[in-house]
PDB file of C-alpha atoms in Angstrom:
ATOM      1  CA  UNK A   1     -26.251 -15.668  10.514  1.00 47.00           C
ATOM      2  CA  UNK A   2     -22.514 -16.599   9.155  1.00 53.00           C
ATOM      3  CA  UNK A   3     -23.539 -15.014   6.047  1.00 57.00           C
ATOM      4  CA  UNK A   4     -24.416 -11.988   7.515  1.00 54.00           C
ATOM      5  CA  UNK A   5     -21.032 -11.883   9.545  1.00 53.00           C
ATOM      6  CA  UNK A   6     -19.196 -12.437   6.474  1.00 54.00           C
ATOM      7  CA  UNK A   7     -21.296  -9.566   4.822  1.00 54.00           C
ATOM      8  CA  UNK A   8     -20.563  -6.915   7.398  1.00 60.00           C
ATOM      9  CA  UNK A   9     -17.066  -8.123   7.411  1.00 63.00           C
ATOM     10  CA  UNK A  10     -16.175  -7.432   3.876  1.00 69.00           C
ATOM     11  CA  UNK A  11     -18.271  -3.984   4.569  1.00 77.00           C
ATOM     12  CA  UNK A  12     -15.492  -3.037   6.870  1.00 85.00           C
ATOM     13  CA  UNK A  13     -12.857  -4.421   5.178  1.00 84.00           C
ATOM     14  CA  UNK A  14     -11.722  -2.271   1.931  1.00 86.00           C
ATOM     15  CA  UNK A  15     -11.917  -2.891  -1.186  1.00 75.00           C
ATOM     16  CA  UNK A  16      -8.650  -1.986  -2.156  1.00 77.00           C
ATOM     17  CA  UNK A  17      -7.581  -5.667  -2.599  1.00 71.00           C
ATOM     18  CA  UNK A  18      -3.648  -4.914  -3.953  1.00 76.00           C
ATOM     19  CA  UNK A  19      -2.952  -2.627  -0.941  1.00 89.00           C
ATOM     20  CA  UNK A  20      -2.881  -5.315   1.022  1.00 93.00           C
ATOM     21  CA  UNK A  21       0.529  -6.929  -0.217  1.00 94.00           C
ATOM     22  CA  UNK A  22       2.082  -3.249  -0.252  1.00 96.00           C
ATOM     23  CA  UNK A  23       0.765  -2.840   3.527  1.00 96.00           C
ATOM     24  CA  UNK A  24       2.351  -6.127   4.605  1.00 97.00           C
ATOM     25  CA  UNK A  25       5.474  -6.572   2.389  1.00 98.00           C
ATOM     26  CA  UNK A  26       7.689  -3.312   3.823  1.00 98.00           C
ATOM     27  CA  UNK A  27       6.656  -3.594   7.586  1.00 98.00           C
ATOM     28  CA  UNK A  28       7.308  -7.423   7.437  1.00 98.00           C
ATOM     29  CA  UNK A  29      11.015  -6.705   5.707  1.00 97.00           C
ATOM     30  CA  UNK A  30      11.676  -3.711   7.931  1.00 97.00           C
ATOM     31  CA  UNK A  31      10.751  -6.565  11.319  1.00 97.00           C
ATOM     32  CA  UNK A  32      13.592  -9.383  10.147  1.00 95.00           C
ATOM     33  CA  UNK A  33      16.278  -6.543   8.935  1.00 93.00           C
ATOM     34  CA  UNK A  34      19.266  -5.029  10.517  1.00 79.00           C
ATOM     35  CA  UNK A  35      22.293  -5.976  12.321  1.00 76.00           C
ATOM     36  CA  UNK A  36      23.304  -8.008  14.858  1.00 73.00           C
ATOM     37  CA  UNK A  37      20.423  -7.120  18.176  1.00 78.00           C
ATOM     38  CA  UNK A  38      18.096  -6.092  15.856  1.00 83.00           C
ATOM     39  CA  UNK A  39      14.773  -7.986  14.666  1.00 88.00           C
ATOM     40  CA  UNK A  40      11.594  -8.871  15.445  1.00 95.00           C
ATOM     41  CA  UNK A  41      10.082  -7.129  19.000  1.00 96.00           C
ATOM     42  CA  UNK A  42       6.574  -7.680  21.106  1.00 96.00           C
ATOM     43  CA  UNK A  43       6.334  -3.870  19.519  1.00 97.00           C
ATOM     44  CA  UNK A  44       5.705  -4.805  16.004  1.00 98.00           C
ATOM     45  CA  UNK A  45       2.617  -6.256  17.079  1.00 98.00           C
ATOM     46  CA  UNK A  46       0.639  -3.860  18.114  1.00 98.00           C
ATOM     47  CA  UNK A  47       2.250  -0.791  15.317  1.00 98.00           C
ATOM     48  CA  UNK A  48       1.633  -3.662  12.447  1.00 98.00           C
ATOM     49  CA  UNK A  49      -2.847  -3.680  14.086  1.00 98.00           C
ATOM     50  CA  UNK A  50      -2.078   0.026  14.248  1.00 98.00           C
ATOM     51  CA  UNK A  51      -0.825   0.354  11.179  1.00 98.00           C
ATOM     52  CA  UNK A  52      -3.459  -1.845   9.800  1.00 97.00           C
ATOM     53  CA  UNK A  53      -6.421  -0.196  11.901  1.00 97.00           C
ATOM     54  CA  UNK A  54      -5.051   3.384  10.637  1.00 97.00           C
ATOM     55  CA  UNK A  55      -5.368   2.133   7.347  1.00 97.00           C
ATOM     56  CA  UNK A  56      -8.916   1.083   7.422  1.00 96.00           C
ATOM     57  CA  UNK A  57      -9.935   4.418   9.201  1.00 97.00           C
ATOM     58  CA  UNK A  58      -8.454   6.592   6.591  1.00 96.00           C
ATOM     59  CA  UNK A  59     -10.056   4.973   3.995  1.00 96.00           C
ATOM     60  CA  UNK A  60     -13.515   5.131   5.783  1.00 96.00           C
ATOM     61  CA  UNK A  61     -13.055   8.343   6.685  1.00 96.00           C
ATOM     62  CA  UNK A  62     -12.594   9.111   3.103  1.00 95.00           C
ATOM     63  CA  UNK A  63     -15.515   7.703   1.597  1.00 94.00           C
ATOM     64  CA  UNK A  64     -17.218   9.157   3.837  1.00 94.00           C
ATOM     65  CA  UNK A  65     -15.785  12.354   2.553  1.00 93.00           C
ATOM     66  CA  UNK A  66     -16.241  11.768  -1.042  1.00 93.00           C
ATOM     67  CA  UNK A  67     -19.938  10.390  -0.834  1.00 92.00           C
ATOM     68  CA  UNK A  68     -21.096  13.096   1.772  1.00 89.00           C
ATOM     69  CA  UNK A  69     -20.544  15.516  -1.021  1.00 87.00           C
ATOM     70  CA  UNK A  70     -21.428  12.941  -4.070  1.00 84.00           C
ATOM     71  CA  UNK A  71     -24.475  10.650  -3.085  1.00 80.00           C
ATOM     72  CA  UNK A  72     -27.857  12.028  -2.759  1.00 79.00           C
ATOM     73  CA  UNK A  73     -28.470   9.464  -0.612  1.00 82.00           C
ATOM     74  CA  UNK A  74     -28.105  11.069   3.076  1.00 78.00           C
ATOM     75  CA  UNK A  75     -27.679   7.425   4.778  1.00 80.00           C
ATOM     76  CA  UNK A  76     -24.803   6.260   2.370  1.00 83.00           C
ATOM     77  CA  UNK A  77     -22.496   7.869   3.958  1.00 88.00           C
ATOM     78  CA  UNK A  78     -23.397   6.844   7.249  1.00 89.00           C
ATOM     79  CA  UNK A  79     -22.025   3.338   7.029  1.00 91.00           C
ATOM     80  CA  UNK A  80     -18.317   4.363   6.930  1.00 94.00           C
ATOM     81  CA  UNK A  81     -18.767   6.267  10.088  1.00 94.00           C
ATOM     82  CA  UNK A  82     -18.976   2.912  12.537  1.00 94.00           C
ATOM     83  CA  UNK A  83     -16.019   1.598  11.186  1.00 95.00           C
ATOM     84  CA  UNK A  84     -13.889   4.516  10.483  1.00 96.00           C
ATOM     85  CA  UNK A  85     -14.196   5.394  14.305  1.00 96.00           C
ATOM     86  CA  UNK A  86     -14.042   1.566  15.856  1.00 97.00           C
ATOM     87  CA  UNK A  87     -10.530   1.335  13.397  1.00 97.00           C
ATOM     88  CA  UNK A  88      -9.596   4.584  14.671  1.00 97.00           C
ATOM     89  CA  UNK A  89     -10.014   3.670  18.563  1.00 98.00           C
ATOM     90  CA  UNK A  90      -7.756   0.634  17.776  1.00 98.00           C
ATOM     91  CA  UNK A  91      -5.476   2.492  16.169  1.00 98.00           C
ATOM     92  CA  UNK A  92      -5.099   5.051  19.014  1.00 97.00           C
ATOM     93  CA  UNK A  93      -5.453   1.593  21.406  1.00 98.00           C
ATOM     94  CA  UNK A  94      -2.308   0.312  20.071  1.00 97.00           C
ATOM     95  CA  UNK A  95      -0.479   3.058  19.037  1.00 97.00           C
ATOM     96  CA  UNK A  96      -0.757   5.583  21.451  1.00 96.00           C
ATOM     97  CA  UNK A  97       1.576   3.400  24.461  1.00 96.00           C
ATOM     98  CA  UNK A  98       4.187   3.074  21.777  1.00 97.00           C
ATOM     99  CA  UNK A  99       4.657   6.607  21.839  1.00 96.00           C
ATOM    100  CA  UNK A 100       6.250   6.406  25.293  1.00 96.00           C
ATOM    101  CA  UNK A 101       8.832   3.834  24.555  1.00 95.00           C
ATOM    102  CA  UNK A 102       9.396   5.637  20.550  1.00 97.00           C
ATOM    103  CA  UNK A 103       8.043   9.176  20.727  1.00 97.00           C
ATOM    104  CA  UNK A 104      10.146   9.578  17.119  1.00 97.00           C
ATOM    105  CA  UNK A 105       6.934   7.751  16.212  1.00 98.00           C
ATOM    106  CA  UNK A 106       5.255  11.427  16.364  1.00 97.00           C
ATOM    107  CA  UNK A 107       7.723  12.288  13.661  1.00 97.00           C
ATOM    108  CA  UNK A 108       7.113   9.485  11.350  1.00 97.00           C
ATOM    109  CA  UNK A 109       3.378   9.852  11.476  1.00 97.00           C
ATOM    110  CA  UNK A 110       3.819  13.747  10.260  1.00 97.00           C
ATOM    111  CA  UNK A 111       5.822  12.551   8.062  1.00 97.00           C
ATOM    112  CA  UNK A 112       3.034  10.557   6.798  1.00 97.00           C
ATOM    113  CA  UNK A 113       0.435  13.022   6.788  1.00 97.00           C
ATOM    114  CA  UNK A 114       1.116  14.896   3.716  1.00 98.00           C
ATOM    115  CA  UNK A 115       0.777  11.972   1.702  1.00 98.00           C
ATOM    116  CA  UNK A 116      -2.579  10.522   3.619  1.00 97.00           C
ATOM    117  CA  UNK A 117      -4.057  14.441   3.140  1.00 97.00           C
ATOM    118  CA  UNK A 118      -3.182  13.508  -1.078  1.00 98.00           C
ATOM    119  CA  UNK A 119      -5.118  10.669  -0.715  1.00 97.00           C
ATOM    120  CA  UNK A 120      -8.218  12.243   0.861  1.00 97.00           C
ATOM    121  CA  UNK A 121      -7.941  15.185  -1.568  1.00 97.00           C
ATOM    122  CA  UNK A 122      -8.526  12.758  -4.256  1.00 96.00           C
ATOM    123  CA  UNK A 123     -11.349  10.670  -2.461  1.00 94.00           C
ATOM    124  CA  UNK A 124     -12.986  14.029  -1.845  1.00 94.00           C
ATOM    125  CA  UNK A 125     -12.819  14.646  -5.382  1.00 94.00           C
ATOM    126  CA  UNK A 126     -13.971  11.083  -6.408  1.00 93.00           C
ATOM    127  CA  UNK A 127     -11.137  10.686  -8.581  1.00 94.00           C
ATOM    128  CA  UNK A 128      -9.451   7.640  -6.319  1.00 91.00           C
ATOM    129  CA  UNK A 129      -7.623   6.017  -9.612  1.00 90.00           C
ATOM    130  CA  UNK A 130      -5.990   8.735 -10.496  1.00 94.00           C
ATOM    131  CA  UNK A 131      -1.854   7.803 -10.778  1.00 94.00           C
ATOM    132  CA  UNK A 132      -0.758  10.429  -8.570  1.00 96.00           C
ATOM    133  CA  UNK A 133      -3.322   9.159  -5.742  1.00 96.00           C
ATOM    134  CA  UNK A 134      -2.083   5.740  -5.989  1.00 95.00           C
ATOM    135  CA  UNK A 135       1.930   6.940  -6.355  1.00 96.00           C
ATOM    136  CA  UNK A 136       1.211   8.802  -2.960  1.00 97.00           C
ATOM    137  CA  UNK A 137      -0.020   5.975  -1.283  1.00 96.00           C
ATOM    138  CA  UNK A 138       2.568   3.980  -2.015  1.00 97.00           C
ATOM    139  CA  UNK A 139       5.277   6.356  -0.169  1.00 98.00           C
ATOM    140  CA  UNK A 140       4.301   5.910   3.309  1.00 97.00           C
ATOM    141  CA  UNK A 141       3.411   2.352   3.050  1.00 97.00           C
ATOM    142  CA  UNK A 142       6.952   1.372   2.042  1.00 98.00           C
ATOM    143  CA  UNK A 143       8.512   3.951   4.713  1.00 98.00           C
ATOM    144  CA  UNK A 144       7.096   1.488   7.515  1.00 98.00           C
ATOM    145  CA  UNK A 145      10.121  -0.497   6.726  1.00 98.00           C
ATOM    146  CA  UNK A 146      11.946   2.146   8.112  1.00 98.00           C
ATOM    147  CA  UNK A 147       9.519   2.669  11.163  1.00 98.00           C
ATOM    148  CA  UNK A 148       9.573  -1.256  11.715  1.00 98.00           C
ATOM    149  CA  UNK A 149      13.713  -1.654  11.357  1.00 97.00           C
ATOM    150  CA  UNK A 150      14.144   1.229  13.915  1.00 96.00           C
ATOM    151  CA  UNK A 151      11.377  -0.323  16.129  1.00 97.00           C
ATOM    152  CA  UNK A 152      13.414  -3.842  16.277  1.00 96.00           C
ATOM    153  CA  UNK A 153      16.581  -1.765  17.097  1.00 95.00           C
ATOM    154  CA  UNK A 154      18.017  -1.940  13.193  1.00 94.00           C
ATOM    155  CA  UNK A 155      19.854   1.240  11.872  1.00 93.00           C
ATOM    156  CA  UNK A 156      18.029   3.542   9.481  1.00 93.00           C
ATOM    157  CA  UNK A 157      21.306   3.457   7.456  1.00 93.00           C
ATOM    158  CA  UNK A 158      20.355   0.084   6.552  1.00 94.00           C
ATOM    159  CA  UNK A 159      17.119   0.547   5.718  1.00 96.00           C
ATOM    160  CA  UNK A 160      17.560   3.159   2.982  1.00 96.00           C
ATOM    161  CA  UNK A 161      18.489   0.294   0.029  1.00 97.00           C
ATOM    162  CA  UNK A 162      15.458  -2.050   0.669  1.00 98.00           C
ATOM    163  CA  UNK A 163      12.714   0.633   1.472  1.00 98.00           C
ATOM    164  CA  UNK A 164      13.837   1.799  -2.096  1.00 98.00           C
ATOM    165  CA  UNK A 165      13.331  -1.195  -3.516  1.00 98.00           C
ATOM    166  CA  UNK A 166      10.143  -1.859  -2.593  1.00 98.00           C
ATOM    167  CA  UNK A 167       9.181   1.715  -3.645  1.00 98.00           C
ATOM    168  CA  UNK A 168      10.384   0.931  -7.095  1.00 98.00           C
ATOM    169  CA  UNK A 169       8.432  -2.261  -7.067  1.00 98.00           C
ATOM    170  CA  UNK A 170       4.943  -1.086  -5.710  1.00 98.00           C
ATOM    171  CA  UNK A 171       4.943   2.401  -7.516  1.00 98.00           C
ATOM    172  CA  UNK A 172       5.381   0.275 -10.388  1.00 97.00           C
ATOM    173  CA  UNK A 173       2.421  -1.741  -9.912  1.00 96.00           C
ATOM    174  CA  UNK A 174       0.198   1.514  -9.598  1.00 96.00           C
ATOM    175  CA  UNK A 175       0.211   2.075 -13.848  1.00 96.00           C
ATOM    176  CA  UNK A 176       1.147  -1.640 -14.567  1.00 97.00           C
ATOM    177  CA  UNK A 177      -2.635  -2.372 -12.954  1.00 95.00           C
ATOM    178  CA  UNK A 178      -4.222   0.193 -14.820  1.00 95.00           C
ATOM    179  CA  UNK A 179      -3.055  -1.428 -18.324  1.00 97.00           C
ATOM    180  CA  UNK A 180      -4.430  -4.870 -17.172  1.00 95.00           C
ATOM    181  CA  UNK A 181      -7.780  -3.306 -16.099  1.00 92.00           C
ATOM    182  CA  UNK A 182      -9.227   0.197 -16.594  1.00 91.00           C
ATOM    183  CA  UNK A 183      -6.483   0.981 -18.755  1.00 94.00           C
ATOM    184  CA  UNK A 184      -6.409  -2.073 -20.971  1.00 93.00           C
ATOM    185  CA  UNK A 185      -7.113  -0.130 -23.997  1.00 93.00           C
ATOM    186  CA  UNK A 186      -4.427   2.913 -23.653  1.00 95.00           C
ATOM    187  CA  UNK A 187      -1.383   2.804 -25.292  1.00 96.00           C
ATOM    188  CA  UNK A 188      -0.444   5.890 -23.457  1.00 96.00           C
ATOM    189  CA  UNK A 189      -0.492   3.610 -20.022  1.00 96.00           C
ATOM    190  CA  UNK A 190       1.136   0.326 -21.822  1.00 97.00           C
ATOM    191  CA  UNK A 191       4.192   2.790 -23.008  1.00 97.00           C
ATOM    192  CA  UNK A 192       4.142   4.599 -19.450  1.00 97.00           C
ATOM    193  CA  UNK A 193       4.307   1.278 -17.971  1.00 98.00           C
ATOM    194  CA  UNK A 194       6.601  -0.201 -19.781  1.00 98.00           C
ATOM    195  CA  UNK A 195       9.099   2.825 -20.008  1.00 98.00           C
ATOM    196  CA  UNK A 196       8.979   3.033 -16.410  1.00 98.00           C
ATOM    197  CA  UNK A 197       9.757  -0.539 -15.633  1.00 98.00           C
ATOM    198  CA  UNK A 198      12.278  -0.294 -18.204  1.00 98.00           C
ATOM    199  CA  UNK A 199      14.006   2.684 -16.075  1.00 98.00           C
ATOM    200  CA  UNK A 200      13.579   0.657 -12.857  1.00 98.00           C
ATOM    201  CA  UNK A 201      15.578  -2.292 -13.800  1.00 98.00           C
ATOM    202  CA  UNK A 202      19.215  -0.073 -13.806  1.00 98.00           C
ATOM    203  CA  UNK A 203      17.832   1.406 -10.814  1.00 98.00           C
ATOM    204  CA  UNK A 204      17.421  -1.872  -9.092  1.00 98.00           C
ATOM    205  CA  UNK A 205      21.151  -2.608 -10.282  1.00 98.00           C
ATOM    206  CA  UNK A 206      22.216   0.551  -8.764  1.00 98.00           C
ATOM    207  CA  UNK A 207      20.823  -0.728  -4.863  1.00 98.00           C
ATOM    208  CA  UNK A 208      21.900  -4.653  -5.584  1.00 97.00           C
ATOM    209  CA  UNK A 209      23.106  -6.309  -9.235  1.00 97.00           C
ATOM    210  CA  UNK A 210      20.629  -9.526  -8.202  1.00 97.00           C
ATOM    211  CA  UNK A 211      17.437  -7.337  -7.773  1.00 98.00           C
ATOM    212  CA  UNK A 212      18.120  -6.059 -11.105  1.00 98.00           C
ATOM    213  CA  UNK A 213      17.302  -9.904 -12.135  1.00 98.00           C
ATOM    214  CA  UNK A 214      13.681 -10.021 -10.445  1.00 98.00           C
ATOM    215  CA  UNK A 215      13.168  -6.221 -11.855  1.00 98.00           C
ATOM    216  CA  UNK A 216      13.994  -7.443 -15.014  1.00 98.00           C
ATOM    217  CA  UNK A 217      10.931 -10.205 -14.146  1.00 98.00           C
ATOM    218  CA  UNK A 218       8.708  -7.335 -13.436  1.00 98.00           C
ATOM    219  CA  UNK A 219       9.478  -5.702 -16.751  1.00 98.00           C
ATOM    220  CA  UNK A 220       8.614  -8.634 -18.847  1.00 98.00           C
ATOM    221  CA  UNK A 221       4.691  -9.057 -17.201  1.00 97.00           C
ATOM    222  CA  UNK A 222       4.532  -5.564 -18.055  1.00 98.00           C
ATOM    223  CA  UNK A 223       5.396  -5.648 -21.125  1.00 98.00           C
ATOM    224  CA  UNK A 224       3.740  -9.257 -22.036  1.00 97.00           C
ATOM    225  CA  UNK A 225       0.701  -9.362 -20.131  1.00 97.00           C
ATOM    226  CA  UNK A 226      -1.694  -6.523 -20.770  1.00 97.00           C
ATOM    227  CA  UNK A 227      -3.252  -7.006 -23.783  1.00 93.00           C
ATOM    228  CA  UNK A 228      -3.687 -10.852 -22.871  1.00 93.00           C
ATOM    229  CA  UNK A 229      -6.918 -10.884 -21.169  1.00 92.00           C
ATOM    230  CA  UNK A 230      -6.486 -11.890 -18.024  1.00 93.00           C
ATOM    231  CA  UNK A 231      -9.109 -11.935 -15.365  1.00 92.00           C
ATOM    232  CA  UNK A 232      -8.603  -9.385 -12.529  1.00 89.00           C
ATOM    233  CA  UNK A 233      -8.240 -12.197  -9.872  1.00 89.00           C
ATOM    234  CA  UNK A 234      -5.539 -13.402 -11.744  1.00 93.00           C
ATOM    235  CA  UNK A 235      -3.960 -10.070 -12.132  1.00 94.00           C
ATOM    236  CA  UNK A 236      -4.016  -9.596  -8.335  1.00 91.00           C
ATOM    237  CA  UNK A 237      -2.400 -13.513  -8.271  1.00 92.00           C
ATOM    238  CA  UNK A 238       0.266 -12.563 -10.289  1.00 94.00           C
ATOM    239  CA  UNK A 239       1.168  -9.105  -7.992  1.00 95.00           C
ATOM    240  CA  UNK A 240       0.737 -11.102  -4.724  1.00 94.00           C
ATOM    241  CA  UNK A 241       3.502 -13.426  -6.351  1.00 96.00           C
ATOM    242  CA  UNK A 242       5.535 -10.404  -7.425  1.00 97.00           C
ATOM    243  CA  UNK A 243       5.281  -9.147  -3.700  1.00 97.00           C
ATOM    244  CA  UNK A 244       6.138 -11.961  -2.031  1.00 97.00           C
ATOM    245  CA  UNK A 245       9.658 -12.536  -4.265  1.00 98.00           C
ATOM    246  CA  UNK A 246      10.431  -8.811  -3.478  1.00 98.00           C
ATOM    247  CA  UNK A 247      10.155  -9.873  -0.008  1.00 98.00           C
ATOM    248  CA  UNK A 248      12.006 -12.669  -0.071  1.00 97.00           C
ATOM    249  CA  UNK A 249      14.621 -10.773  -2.418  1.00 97.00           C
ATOM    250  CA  UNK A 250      14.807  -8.031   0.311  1.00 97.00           C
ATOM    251  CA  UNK A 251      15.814 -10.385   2.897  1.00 96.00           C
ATOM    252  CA  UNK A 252      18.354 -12.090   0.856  1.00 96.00           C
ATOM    253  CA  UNK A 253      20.058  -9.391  -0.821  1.00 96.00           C
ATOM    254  CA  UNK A 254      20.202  -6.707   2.335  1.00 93.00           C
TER     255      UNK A 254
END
């Protein structure tokens, strides 16, 4: 019986094991930012299950899409339907009262939208690891540090520099990833890679001279590690790591 839990747990959950960090890392650093009055609120509870819940329905939602037009199986699909609507209804559960105490909540979801509508484009098309899928997936996820700072009464103005950073770090992860897995062979991704963690070490100088340190970190794994054979849990080990000293970096440093 525990098994069977377990198994239609991981059902629900997605498989997109490295979204994870880049769900939790912006939202948590947007919840202890800001000024003097501003930090963490009962609200970030329920926005961080909505957020969460939102998550999980999209990408339900879209494999529904893609396999309802790929599988020749007619039940396949099917089993994305339960949870995309249960994640939805939790979703709308704890986000819809926030919208009377921050109806600029509306904006930031439309805000949002384009970049979700990318992403099911691409799951519609079955083409999921393409780099401009994963770049536009990254965009909204760090903007909930914004969305979480203005939620514990911060100022957007001081949001700007840290939401930045962590859109350097996690759009670099997107073709650093692909050179430790699918890409492990292409010299096109290394050099893409590697090029544009190269870039994103001035640009880390530019928000704060110590980030440019830890970017400097990120630049030698991906320019050392592909190539070494890693295994793909060990991969995700080393990004988890990576994630958790940009948060800790964030907090410092802004």
């Amino acid at each position: 019986m525990g098994r069977k839990k377990k198994g239609a747990l991981r059902s629900w959950l997605p498989n997109q094991h490295g979204a994870w960090a880049m769900l939790a890392v912006p939202f948590t650093a947007g919840v202890f930012l800001g000024g003097a009055g501003a930090g963490p609120r009962w609200a970030h509870l329920p926005l961080f299950v909505a957020w969460l819940a939102g998550y999980v329905a999209a990408f339900h939602a879209q494999q529904w899409l893609r396999l309802r037009r790929l599988s020749r199986n007619p039940k396949a699909p099917r089993r994305h339907v339960r949870p995309a609507l249960v994640s939805a209804a939790v979703c709308a559960a704890c986000g819809m009262p926030l919208l009377f105490a921050y109806p600029w909540l509306l904006l930031a979801a439309a805000c949002a939208a384009p970049f979700v509508a990318v992403n099911t484009y691409y799951a519609w098309r079955n083409r999921e690891r393409a780099l401009v899928n994963g770049l536009a997936a990254v965009v909204p996820a760090c903007g909930m540090l914004l969305v979480a700072l203005r939620v514990g009464g911060g100022d957007l103005a001081d949001g700007w520099r840290p939401a930045l950073a962590c859109l350097l770090f996690f759009a670099g992860t997107v073709p650093y990833v692909k050179t430790m897995i699918r890409e492990r062979d292409s010299r096109s991704h290394y050099w893409a890679s590697v090029t544009y963690h190269a870039l994103a070490v001035p640009a880390a100088y530019a928000l704060s001279p110590w980030l440019a340190v830890l970017f400097a970190a990120y630049l030698a794994r991906a320019a050392l590690l592909p190539g070494k054979g890693l295994k793909a849990a060990v991969v995700g080990a080393v990004e988890v790591v990576g994630a958790a000293l940009l948060l800790v970096a964030v907090l410092l440093l802004f």
